[in-house]
mmCIF file of N, CA and C in Angstrom:
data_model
loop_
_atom_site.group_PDB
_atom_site.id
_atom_site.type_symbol
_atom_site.label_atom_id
_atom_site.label_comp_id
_atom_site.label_asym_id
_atom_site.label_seq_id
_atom_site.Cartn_x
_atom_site.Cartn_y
_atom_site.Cartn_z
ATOM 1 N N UNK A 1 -24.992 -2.225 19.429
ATOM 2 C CA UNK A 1 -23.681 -2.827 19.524
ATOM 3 C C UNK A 1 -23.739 -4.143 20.297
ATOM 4 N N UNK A 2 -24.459 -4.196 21.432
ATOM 5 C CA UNK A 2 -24.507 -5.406 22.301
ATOM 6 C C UNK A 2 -25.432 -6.396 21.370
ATOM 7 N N UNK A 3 -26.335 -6.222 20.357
ATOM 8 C CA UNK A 3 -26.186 -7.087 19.501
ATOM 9 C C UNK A 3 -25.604 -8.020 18.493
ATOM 10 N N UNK A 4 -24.920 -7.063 18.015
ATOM 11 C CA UNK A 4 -23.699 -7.370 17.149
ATOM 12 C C UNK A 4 -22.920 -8.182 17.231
ATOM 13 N N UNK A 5 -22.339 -7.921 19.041
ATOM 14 C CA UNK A 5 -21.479 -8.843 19.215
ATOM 15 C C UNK A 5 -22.035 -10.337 19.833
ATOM 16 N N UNK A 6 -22.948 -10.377 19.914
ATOM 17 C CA UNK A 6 -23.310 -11.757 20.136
ATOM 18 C C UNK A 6 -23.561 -12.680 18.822
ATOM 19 N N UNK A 7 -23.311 -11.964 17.231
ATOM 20 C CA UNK A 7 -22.772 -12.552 15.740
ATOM 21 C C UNK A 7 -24.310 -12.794 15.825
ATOM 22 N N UNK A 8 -25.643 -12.318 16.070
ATOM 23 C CA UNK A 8 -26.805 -12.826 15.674
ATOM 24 C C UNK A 8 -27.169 -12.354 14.494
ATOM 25 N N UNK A 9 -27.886 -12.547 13.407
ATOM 26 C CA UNK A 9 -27.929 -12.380 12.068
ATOM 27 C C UNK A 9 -29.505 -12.198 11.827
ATOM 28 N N UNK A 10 -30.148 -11.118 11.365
ATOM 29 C CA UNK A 10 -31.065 -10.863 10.697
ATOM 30 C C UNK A 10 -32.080 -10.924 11.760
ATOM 31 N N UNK A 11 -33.481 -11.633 11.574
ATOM 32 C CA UNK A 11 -34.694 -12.306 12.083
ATOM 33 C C UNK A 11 -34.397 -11.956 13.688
ATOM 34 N N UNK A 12 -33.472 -12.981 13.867
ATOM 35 C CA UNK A 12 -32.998 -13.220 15.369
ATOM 36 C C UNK A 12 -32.601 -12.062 16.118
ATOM 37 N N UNK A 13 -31.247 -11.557 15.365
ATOM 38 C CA UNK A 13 -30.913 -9.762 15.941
ATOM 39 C C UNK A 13 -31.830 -8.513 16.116
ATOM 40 N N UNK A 14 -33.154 -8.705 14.926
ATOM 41 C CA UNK A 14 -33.922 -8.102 15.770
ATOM 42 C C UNK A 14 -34.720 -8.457 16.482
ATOM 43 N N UNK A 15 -34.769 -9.466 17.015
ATOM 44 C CA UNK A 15 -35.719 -9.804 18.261
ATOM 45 C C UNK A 15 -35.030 -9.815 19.030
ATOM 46 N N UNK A 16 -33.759 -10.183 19.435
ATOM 47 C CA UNK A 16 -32.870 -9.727 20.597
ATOM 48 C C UNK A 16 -32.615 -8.363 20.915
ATOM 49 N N UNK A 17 -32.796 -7.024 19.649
ATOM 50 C CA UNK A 17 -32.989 -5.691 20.170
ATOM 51 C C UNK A 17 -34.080 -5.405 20.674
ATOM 52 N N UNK A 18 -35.264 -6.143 19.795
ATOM 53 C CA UNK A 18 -36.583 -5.885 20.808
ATOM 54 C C UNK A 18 -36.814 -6.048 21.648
ATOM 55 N N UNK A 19 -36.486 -7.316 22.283
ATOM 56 C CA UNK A 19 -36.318 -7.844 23.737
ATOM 57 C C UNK A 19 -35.735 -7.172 24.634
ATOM 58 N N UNK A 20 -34.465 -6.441 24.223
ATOM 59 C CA UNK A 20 -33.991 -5.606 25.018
ATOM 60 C C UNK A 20 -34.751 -4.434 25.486
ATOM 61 N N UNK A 21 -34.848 -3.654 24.862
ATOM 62 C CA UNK A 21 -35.769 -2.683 24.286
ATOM 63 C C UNK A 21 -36.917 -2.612 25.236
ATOM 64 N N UNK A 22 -37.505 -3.794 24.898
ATOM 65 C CA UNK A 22 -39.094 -3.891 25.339
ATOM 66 C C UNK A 22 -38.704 -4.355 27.353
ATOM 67 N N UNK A 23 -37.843 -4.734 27.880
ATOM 68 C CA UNK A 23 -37.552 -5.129 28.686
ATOM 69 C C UNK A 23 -36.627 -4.006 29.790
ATOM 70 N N UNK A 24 -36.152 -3.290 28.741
ATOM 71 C CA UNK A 24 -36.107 -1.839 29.670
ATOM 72 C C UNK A 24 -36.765 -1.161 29.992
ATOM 73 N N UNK A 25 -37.574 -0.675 28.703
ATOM 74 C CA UNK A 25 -39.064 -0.069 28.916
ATOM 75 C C UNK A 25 -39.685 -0.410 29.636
ATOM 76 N N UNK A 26 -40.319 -1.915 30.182
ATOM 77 C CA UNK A 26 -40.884 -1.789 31.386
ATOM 78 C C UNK A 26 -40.392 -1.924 32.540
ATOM 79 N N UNK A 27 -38.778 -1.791 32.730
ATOM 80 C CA UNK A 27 -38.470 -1.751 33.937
ATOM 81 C C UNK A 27 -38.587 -0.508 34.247
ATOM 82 N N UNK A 28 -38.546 0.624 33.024
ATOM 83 C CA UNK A 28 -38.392 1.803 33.453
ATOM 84 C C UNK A 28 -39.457 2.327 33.717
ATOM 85 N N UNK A 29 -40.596 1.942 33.172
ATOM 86 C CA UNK A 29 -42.331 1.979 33.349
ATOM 87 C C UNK A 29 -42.462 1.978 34.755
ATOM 88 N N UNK A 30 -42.142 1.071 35.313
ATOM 89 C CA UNK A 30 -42.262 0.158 36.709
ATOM 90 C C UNK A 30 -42.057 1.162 37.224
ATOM 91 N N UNK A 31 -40.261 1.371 37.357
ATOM 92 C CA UNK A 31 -40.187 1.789 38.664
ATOM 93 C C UNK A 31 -40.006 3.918 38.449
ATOM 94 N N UNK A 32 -40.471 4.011 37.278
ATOM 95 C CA UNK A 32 -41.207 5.470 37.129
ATOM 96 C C UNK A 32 -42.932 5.527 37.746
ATOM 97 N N UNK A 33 -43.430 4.527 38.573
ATOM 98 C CA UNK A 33 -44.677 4.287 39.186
ATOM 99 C C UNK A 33 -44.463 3.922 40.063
ATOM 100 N N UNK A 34 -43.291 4.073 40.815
ATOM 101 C CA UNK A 34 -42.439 3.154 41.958
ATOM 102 C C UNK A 34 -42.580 1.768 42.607
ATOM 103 N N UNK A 35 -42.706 0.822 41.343
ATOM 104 C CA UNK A 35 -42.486 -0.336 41.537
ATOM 105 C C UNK A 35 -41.317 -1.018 41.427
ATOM 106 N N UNK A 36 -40.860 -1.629 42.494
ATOM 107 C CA UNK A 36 -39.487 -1.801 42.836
ATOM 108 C C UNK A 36 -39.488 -3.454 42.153
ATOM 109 N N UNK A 37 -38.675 -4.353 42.017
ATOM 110 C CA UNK A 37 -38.802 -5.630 41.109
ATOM 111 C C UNK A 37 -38.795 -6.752 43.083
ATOM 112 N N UNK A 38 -39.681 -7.102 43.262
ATOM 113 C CA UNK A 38 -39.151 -7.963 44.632
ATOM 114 C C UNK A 38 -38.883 -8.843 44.424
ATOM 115 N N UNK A 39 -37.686 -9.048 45.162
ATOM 116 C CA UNK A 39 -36.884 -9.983 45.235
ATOM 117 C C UNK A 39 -35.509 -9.171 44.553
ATOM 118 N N UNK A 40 -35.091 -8.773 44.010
ATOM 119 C CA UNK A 40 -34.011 -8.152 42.571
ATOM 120 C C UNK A 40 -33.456 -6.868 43.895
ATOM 121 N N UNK A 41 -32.637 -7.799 44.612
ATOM 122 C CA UNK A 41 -31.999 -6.371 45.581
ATOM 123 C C UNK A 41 -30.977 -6.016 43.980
ATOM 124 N N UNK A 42 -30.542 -4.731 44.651
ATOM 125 C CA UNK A 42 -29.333 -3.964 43.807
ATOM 126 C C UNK A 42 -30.071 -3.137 42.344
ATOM 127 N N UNK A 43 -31.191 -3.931 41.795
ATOM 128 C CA UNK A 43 -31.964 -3.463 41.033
ATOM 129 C C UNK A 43 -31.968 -2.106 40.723
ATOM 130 N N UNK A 44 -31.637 -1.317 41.408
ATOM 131 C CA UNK A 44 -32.179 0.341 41.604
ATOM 132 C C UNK A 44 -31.558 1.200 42.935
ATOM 133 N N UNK A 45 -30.487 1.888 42.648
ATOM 134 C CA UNK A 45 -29.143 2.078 43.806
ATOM 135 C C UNK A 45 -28.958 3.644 43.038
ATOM 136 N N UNK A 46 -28.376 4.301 44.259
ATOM 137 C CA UNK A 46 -27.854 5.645 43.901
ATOM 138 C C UNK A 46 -26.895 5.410 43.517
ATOM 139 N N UNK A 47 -26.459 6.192 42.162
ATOM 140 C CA UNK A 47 -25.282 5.964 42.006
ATOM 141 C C UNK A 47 -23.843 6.275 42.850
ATOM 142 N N UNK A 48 -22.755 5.160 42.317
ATOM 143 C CA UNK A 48 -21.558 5.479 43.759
ATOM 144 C C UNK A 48 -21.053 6.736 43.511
ATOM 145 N N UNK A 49 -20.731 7.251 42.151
ATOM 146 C CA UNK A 49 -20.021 8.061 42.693
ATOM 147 C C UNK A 49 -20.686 9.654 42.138
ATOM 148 N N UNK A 50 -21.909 9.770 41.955
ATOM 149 C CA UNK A 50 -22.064 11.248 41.797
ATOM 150 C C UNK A 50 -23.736 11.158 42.308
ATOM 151 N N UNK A 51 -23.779 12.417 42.583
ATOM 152 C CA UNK A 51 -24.582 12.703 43.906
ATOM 153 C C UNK A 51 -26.190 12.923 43.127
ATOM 154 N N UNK A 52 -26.904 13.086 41.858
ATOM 155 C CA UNK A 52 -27.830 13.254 41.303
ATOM 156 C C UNK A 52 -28.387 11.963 40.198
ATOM 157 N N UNK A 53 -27.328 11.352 40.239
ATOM 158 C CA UNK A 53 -27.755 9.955 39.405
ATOM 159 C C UNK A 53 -28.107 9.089 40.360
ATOM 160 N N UNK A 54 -28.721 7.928 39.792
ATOM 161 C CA UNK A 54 -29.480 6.885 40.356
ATOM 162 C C UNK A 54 -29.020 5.339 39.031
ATOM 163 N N UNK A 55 -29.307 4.421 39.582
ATOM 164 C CA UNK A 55 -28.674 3.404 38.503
ATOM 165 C C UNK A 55 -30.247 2.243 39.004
ATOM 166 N N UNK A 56 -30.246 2.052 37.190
ATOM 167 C CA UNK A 56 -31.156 1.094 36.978
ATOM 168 C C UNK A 56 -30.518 0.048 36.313
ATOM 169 N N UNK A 57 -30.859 -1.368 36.694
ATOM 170 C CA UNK A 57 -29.961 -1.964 36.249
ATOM 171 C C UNK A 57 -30.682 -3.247 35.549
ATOM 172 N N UNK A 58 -30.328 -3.417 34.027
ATOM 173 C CA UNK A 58 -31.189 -4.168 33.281
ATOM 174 C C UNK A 58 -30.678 -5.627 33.433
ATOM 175 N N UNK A 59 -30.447 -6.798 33.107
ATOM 176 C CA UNK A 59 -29.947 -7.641 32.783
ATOM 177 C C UNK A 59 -30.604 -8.607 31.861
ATOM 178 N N UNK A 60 -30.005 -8.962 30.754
ATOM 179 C CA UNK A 60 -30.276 -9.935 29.468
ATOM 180 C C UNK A 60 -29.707 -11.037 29.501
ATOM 181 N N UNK A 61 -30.051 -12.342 29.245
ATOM 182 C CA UNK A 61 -29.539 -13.413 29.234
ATOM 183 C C UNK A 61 -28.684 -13.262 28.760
ATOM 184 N N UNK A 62 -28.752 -13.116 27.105
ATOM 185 C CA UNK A 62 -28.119 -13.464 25.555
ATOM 186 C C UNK A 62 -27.022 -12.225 25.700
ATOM 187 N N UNK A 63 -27.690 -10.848 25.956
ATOM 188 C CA UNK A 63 -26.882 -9.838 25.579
ATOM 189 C C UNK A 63 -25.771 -9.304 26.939
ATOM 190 N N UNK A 64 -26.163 -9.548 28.278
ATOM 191 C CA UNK A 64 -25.878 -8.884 29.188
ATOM 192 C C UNK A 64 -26.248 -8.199 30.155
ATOM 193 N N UNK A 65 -25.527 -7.601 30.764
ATOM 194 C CA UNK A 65 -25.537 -6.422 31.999
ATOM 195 C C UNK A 65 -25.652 -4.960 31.484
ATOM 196 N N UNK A 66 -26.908 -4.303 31.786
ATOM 197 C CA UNK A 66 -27.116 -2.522 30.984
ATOM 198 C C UNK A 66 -27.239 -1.861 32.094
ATOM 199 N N UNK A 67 -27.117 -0.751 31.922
ATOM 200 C CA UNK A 67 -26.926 0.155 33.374
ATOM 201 C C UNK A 67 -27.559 1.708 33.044
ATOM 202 N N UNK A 68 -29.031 2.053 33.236
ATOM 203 C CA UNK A 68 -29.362 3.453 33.185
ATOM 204 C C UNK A 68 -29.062 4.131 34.048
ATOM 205 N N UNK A 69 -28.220 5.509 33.389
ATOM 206 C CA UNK A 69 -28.102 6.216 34.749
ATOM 207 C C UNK A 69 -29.189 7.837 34.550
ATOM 208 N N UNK A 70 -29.845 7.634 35.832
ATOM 209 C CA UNK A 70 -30.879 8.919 35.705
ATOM 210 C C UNK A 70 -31.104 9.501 36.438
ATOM 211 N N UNK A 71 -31.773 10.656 36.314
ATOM 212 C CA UNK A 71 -31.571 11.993 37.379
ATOM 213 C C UNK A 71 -33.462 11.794 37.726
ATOM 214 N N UNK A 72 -34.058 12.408 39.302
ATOM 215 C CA UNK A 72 -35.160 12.934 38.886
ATOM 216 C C UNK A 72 -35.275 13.916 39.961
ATOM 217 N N UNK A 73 -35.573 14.595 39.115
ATOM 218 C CA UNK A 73 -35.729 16.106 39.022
ATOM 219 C C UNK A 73 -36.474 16.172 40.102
ATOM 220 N N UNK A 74 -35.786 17.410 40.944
ATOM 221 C CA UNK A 74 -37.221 18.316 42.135
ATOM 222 C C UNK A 74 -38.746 18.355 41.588
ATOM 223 N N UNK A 75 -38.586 19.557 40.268
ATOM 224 C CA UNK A 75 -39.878 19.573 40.297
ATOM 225 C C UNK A 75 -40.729 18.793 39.654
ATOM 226 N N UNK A 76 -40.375 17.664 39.834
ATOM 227 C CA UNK A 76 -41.105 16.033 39.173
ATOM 228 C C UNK A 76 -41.658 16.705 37.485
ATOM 229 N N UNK A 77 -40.924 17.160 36.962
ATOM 230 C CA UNK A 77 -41.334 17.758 35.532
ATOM 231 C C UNK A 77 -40.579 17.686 34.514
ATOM 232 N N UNK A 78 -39.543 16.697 33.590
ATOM 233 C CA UNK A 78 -40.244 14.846 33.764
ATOM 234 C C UNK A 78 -40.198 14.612 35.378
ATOM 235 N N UNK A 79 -40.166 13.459 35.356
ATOM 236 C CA UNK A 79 -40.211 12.661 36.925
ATOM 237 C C UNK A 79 -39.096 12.061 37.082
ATOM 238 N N UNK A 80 -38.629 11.442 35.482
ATOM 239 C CA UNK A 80 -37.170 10.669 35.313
ATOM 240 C C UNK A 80 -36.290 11.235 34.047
ATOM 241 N N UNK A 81 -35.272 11.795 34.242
ATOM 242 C CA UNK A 81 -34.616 12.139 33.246
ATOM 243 C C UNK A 81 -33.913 11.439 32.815
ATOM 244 N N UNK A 82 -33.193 10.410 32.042
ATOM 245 C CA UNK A 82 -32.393 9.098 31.529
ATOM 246 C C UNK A 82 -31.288 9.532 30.568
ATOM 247 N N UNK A 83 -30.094 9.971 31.300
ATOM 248 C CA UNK A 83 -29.035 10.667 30.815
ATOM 249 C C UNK A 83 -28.083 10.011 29.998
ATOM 250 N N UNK A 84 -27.952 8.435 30.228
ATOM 251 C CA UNK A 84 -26.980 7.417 29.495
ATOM 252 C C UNK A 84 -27.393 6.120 29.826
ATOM 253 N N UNK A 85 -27.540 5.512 28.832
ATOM 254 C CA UNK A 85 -27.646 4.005 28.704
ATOM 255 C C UNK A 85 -26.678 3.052 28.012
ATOM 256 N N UNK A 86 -26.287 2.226 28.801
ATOM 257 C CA UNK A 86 -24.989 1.159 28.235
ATOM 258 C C UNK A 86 -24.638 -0.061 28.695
ATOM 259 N N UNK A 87 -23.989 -0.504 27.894
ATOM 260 C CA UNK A 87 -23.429 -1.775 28.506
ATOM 261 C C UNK A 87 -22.656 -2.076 29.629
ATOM 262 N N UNK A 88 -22.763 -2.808 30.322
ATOM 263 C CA UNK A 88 -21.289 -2.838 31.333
ATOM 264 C C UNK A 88 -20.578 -4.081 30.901
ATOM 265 N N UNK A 89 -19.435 -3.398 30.541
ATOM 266 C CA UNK A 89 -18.272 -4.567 30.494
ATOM 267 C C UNK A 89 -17.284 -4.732 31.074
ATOM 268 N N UNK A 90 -17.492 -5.974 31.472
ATOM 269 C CA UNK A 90 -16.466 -6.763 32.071
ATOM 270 C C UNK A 90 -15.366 -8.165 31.436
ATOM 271 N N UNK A 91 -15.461 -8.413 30.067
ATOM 272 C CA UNK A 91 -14.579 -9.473 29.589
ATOM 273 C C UNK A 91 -13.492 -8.617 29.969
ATOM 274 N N UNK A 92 -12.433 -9.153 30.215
ATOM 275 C CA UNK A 92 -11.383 -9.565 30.790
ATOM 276 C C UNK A 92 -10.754 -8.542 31.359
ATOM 277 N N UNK A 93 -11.815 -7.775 32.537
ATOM 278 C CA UNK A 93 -11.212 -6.228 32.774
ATOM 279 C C UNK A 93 -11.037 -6.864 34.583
ATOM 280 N N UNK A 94 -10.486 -6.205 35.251
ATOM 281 C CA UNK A 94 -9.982 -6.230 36.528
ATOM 282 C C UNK A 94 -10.970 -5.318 37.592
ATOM 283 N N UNK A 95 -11.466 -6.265 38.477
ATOM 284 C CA UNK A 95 -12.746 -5.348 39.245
ATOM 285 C C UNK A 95 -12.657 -3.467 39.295
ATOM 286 N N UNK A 96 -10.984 -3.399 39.619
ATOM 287 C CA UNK A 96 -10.313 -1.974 39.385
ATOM 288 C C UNK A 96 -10.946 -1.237 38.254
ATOM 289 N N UNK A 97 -10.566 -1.714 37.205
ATOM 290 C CA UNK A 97 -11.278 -1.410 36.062
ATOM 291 C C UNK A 97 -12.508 -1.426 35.463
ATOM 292 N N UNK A 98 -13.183 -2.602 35.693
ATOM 293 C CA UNK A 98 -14.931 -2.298 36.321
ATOM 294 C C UNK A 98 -15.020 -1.179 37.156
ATOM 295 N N UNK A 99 -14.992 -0.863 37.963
ATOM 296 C CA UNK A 99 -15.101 -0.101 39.011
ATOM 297 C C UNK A 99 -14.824 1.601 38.469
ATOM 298 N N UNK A 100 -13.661 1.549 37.408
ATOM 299 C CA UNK A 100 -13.536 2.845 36.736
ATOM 300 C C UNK A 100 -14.436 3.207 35.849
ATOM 301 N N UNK A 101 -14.748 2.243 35.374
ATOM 302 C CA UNK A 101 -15.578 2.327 33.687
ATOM 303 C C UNK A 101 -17.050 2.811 33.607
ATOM 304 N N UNK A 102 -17.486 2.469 35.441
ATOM 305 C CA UNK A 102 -18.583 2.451 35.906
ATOM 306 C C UNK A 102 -18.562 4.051 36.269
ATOM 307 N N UNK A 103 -17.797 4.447 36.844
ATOM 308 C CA UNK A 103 -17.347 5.479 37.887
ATOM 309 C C UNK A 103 -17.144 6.580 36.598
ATOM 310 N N UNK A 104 -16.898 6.200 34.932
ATOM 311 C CA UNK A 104 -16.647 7.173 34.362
ATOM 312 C C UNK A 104 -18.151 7.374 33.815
ATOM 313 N N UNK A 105 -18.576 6.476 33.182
ATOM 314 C CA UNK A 105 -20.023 6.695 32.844
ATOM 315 C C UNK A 105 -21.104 7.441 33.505
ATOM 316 N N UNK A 106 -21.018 6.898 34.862
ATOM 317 C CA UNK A 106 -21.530 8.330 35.792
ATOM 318 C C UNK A 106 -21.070 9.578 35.688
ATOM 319 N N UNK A 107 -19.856 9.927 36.042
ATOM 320 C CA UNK A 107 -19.951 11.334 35.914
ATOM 321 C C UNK A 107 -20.198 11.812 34.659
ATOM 322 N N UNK A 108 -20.234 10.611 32.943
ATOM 323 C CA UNK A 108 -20.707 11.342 31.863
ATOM 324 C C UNK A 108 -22.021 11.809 31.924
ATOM 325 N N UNK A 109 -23.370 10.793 32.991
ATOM 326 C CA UNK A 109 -24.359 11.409 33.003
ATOM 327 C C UNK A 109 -24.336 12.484 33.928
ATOM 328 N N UNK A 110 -23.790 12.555 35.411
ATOM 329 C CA UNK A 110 -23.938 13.413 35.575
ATOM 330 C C UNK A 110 -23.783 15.270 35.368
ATOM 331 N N UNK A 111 -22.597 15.202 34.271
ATOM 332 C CA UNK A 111 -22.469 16.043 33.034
ATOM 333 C C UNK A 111 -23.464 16.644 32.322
ATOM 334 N N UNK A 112 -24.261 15.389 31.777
ATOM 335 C CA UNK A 112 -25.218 15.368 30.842
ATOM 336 C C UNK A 112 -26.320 15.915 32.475
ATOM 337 N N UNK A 113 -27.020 15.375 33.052
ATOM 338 C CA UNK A 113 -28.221 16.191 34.234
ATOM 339 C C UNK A 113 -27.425 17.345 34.287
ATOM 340 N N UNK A 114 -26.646 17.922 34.338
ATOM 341 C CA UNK A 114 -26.318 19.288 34.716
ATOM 342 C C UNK A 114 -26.409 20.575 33.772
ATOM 343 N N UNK A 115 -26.352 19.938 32.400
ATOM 344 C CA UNK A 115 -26.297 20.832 30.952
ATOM 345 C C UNK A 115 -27.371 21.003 30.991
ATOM 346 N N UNK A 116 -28.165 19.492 31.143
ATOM 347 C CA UNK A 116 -29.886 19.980 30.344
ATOM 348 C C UNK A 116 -30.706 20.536 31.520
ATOM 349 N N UNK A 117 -30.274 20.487 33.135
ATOM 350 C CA UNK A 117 -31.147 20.949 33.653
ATOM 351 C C UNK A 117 -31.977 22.501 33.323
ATOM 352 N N UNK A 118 -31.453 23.490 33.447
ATOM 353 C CA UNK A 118 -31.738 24.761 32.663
ATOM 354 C C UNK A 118 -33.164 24.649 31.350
ATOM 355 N N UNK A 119 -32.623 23.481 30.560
ATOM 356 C CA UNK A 119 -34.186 23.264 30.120
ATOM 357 C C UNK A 119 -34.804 22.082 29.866
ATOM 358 N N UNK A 120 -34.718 21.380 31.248
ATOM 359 C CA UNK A 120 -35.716 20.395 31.261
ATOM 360 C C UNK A 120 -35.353 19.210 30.387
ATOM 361 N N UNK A 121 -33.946 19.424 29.922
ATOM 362 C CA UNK A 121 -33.651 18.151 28.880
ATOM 363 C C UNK A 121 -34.676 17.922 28.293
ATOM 364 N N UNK A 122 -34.920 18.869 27.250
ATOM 365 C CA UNK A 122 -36.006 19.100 26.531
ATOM 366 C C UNK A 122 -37.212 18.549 26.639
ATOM 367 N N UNK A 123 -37.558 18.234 27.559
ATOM 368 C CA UNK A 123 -38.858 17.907 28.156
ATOM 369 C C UNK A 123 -39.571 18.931 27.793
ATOM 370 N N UNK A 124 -40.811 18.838 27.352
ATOM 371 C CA UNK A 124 -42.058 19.801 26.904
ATOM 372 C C UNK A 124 -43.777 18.615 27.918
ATOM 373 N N UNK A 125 -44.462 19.706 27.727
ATOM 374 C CA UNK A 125 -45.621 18.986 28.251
ATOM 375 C C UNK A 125 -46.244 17.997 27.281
ATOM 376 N N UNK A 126 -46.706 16.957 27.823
ATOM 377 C CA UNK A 126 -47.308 15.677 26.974
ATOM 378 C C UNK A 126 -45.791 15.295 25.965
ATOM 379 N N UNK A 127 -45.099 14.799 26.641
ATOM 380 C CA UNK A 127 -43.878 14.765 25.886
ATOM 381 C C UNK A 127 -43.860 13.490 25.107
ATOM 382 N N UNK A 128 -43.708 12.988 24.125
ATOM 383 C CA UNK A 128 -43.834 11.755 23.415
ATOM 384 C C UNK A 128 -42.577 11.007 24.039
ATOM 385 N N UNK A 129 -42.038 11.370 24.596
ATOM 386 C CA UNK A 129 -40.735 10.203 25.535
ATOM 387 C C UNK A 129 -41.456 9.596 26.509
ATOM 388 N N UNK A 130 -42.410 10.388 27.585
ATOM 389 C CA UNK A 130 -42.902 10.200 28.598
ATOM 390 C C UNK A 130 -42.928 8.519 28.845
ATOM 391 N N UNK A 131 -42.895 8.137 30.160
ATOM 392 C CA UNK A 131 -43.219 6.671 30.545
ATOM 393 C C UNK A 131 -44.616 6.936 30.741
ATOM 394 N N UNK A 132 -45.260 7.929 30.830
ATOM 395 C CA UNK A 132 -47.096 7.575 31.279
ATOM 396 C C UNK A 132 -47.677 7.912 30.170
ATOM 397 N N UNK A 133 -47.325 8.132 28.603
ATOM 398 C CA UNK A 133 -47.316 7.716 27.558
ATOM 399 C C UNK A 133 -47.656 6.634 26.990
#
């Protein structure tokens, strides 16, 4: 969707998903090896308002502001569970409303960490999701 709306067409749109794509992946690489980005405060924050998420926070020139929200698990088995990924928008919303939109998306992941804990959010061993994959 955050392609779309930037009207890019063909060739171009998919290299702006790849870019994305490829640019989360190694942030999420990173700091699933706990490499933090230096310099990039805010980068990587508990989330505000629920107590098992954590927020990774992407940013794209072309496309925007993305926001993973993820759980990791006690028994490091995954290590990172990645419950929702999205855009944050802000055209013409009121910090109030930022502030909600943000505040709702969290508790959708933290929803989501609470269902799948029981089984591992289908995590299996040698999992083809894995970041050490």
């Amino acid at each position: 969707m955050a392609v779309e709306q930037t009207g890019l067409r063909g060739i171009a749109a998919l290299q702006a998903e790849a870019s994305l794509i490829g640019a989360s992946r190694a942030q999420l690489r990173s700091f699933a090896r706990g490499m933090l980005p230096e310099g990039r405060t805010g980068a990587f924050e508990p989330a505000a308002s629920q107590p098992d998420m954590w927020e990774l926070r992407v940013q794209d020139a072309r496309l925007g502001a993305f926001r993973f929200y993820h759980g990791e698990p006690e028994c490091g088995d995954p290590d990172v569970a990645v419950m929702l990924f999205h855009q944050k928008s802000t055209d013409g919303l009121s910090a109030d409303e930022i502030a909600q939109a943000q505040d709702r998306a969290m508790a959708q992941a933290q929803r989501r960490y609470e269902r799948g804990r029981p089984c591992r959010w289908g995590h299996v061993d040698h999992c083809s999701s894995c970041l050490n994959q």
